[in-house]
mmCIF file of C-alpha atoms in Angstrom:
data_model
loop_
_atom_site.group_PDB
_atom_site.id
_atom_site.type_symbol
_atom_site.label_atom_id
_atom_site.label_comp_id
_atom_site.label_asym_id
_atom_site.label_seq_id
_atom_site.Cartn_x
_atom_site.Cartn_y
_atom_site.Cartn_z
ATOM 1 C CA UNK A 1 158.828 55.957 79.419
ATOM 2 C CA UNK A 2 156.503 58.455 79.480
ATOM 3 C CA UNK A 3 156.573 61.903 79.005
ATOM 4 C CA UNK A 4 158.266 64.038 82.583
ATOM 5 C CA UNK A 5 158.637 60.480 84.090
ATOM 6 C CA UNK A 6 162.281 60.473 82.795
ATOM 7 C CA UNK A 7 164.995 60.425 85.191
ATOM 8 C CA UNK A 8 166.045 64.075 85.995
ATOM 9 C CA UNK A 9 169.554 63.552 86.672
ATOM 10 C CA UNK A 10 171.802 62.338 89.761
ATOM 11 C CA UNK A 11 171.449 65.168 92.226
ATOM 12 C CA UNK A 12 168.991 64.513 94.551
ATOM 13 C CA UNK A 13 166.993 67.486 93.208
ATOM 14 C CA UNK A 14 166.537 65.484 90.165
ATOM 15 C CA UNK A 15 165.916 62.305 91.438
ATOM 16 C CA UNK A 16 163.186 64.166 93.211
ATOM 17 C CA UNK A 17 161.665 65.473 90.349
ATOM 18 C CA UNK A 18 161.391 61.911 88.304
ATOM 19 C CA UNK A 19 160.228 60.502 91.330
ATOM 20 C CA UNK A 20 157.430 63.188 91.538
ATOM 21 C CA UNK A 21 156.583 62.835 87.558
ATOM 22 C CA UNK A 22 156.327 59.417 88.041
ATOM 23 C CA UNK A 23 154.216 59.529 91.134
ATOM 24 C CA UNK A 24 152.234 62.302 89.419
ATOM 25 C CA UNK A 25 151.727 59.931 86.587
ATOM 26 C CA UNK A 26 150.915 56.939 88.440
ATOM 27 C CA UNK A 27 148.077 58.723 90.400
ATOM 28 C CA UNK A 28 146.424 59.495 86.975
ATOM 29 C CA UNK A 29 146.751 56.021 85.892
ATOM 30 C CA UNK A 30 144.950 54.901 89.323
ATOM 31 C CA UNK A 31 142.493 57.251 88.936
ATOM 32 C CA UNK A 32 141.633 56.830 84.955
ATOM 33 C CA UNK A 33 141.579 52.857 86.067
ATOM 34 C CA UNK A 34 139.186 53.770 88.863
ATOM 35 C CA UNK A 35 136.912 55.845 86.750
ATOM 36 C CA UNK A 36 136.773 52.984 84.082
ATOM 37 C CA UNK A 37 135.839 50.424 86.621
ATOM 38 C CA UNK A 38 133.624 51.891 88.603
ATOM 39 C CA UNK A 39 131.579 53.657 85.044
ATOM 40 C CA UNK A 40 131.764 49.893 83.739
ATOM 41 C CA UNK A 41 130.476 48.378 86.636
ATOM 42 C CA UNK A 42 127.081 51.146 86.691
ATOM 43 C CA UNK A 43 126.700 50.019 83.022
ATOM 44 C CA UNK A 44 126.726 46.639 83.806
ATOM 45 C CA UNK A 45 124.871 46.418 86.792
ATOM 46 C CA UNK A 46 122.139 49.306 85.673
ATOM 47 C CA UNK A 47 121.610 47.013 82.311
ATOM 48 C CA UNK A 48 121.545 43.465 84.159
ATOM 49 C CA UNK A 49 119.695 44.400 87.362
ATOM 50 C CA UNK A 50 118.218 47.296 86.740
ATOM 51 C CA UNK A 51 120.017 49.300 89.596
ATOM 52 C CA UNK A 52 123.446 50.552 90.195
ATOM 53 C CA UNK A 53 125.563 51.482 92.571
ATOM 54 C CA UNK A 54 124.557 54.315 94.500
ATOM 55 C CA UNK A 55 127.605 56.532 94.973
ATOM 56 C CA UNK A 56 128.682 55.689 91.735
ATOM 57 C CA UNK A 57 127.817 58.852 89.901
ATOM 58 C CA UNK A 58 128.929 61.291 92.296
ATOM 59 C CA UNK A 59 132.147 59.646 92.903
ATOM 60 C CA UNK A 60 133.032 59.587 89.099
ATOM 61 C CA UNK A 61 131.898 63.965 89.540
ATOM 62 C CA UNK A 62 134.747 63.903 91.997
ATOM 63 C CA UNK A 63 137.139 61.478 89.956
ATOM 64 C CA UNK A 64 136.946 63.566 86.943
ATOM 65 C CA UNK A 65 137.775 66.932 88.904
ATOM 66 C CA UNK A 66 140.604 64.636 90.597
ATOM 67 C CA UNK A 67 141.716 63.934 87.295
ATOM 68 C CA UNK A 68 141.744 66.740 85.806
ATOM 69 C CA UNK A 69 143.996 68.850 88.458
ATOM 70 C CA UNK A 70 146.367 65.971 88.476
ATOM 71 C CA UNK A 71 146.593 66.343 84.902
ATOM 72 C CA UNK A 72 147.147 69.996 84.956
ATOM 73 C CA UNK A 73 150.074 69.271 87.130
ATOM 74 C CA UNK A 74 151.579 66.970 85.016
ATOM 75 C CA UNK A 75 151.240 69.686 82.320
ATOM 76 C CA UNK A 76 152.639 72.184 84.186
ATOM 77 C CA UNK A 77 155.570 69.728 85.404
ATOM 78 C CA UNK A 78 157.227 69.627 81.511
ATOM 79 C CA UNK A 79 156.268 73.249 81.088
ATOM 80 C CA UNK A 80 153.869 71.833 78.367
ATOM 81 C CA UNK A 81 150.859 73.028 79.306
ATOM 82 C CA UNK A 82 148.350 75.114 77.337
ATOM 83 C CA UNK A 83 149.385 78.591 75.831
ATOM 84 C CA UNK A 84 147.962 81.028 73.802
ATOM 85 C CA UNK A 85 150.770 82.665 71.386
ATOM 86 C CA UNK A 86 149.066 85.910 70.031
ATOM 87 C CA UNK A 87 151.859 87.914 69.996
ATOM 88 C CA UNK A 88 154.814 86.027 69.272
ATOM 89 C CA UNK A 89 154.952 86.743 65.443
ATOM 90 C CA UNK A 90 155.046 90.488 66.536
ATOM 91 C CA UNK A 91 158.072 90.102 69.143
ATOM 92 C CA UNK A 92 161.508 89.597 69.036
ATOM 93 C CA UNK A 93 163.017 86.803 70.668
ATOM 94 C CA UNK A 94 163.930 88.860 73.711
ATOM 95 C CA UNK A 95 160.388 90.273 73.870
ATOM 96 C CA UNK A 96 159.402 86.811 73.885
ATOM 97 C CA UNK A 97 161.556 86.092 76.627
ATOM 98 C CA UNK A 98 160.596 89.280 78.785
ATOM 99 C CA UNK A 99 156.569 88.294 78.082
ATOM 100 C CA UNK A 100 156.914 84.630 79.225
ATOM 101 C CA UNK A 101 158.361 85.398 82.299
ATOM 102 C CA UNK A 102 155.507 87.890 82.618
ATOM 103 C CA UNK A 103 152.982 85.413 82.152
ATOM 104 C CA UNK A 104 154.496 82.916 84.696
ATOM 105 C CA UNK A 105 154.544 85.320 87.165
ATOM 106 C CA UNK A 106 150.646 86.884 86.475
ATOM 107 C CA UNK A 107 149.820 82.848 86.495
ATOM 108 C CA UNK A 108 151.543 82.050 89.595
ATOM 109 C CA UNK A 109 150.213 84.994 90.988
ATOM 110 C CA UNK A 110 146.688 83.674 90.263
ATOM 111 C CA UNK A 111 146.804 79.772 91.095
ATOM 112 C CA UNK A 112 148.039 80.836 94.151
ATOM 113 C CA UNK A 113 144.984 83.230 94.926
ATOM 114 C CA UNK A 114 142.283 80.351 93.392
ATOM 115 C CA UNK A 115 144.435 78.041 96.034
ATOM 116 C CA UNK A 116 144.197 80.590 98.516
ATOM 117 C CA UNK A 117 139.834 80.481 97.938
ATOM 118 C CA UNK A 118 140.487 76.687 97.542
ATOM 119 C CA UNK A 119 141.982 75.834 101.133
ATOM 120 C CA UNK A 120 138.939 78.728 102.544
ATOM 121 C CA UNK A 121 136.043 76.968 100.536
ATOM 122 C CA UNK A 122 137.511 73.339 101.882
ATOM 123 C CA UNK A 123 138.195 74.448 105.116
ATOM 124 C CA UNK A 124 134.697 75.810 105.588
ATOM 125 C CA UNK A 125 133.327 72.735 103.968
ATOM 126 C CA UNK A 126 135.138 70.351 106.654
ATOM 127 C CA UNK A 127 133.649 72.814 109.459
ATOM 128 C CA UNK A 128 130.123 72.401 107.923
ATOM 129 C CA UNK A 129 130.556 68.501 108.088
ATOM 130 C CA UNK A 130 128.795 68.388 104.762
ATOM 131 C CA UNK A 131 128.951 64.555 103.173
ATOM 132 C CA UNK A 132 129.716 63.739 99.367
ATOM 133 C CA UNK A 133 128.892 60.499 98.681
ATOM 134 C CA UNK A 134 128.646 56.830 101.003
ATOM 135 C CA UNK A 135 130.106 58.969 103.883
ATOM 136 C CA UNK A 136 133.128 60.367 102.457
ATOM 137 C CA UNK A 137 133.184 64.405 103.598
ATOM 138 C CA UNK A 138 132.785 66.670 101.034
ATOM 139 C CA UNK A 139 135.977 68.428 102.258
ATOM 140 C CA UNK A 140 137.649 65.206 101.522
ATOM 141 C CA UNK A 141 137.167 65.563 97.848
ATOM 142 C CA UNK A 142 137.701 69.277 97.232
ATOM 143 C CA UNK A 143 141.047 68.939 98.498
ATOM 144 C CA UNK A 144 142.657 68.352 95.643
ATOM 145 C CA UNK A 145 141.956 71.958 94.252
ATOM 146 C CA UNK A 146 144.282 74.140 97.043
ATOM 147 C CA UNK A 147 146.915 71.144 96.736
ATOM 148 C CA UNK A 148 146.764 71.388 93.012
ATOM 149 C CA UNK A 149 146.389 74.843 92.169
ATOM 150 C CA UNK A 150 149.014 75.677 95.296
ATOM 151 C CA UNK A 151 151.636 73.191 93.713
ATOM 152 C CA UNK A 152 150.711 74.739 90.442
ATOM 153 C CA UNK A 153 151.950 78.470 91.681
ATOM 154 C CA UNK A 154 154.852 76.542 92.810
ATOM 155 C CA UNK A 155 155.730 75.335 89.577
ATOM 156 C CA UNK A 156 155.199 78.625 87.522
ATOM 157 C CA UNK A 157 156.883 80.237 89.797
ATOM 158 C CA UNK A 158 159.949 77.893 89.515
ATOM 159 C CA UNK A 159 159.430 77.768 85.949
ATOM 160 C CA UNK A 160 159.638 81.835 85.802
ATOM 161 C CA UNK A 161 163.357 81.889 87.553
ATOM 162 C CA UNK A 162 164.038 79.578 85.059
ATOM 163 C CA UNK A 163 163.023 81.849 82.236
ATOM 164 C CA UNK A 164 164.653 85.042 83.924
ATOM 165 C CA UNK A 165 167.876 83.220 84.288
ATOM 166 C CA UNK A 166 168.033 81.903 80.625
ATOM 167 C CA UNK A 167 166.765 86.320 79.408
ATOM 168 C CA UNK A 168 169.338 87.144 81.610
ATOM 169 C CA UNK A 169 171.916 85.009 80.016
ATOM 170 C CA UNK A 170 170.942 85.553 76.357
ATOM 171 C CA UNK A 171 169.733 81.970 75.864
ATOM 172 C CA UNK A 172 166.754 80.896 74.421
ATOM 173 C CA UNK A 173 164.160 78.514 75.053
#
């Protein structure tokens, strides 16, 4: 099974979480698959015909900024996402504690202002009208980046109650 795709227990607060890892993880799956295709098909059409497919290139643009917030999400979902640990050889384990929560909060804080930005930039893009690619609005494919970094904030958020509650208790982790 793969990685935050597990099941989350037998409240329905878990079985909502699995079934969000796993639709999280099926999405990428879709999209990687779509990518491949569609980047396949350009090489195989550009060396036997001599032409491609149009839209191709700018769809895989958008595909690989698709798959890379979905990704991020799925990181963020197993609270296994990138780090950088300068000071933990300095601090206790409590001042480890205290600073993580910190940093959840200061990163919340942020993917919820670049969401913010996000749903303004989209927004203005869908007023504009402005196409992508083979008629597919420009608005269309930049929403992934106030849904992802929003859902993001969410999750850092979440995950700093989480680290509060275990400070608070003395555990670690």
């Amino acid at each position: 099974m793969l990685p935050g795709c597990e099941p989350r227990g037998r409240t329905f607060g878990g079985r909502t979480l699995g079934l969000i890892g796993r639709l999280e993880s099926a999405i990428l799956v879709l999209i990687l698959a779509a990518m491949i295709a569609l980047a396949g098909a350009q090489i195989v059409l550009r060396n036997v015909t001599g032409g491609g497919i149009a839209w191709a290139d700018p769809a895989l643009r958008v595909l690989v900024l698709w798959i890379g917030m979905v990704g991020a999400l799925a990181a963020t979902r197993d609270d296994s996402h990138l780090t950088v640990d300068v000071l933990s050889r300095l601090l206790s384990d409590r001042g480890k504690a205290i600073v993580r929560v910190i940093t959840d909060v200061v990163t919340a804080v942020v993917s919820g202002i670049v969401a913010w930005h996000a749903a303004r930039l989209t927004l203005g893009d869908r007023e504009a009208g402005l196409t992508a690619f083979a008629d597919v609005p420009v608005w269309v494919c930049e929403l992934i980046l106030p849904i992802g970094f929003g859902l993001i904030a969410v999750r850092f958020l979440v995950h700093a109650v989480e680290h509060l509650r275990r400070l608070v208790r003395g555990e670690r982790g």
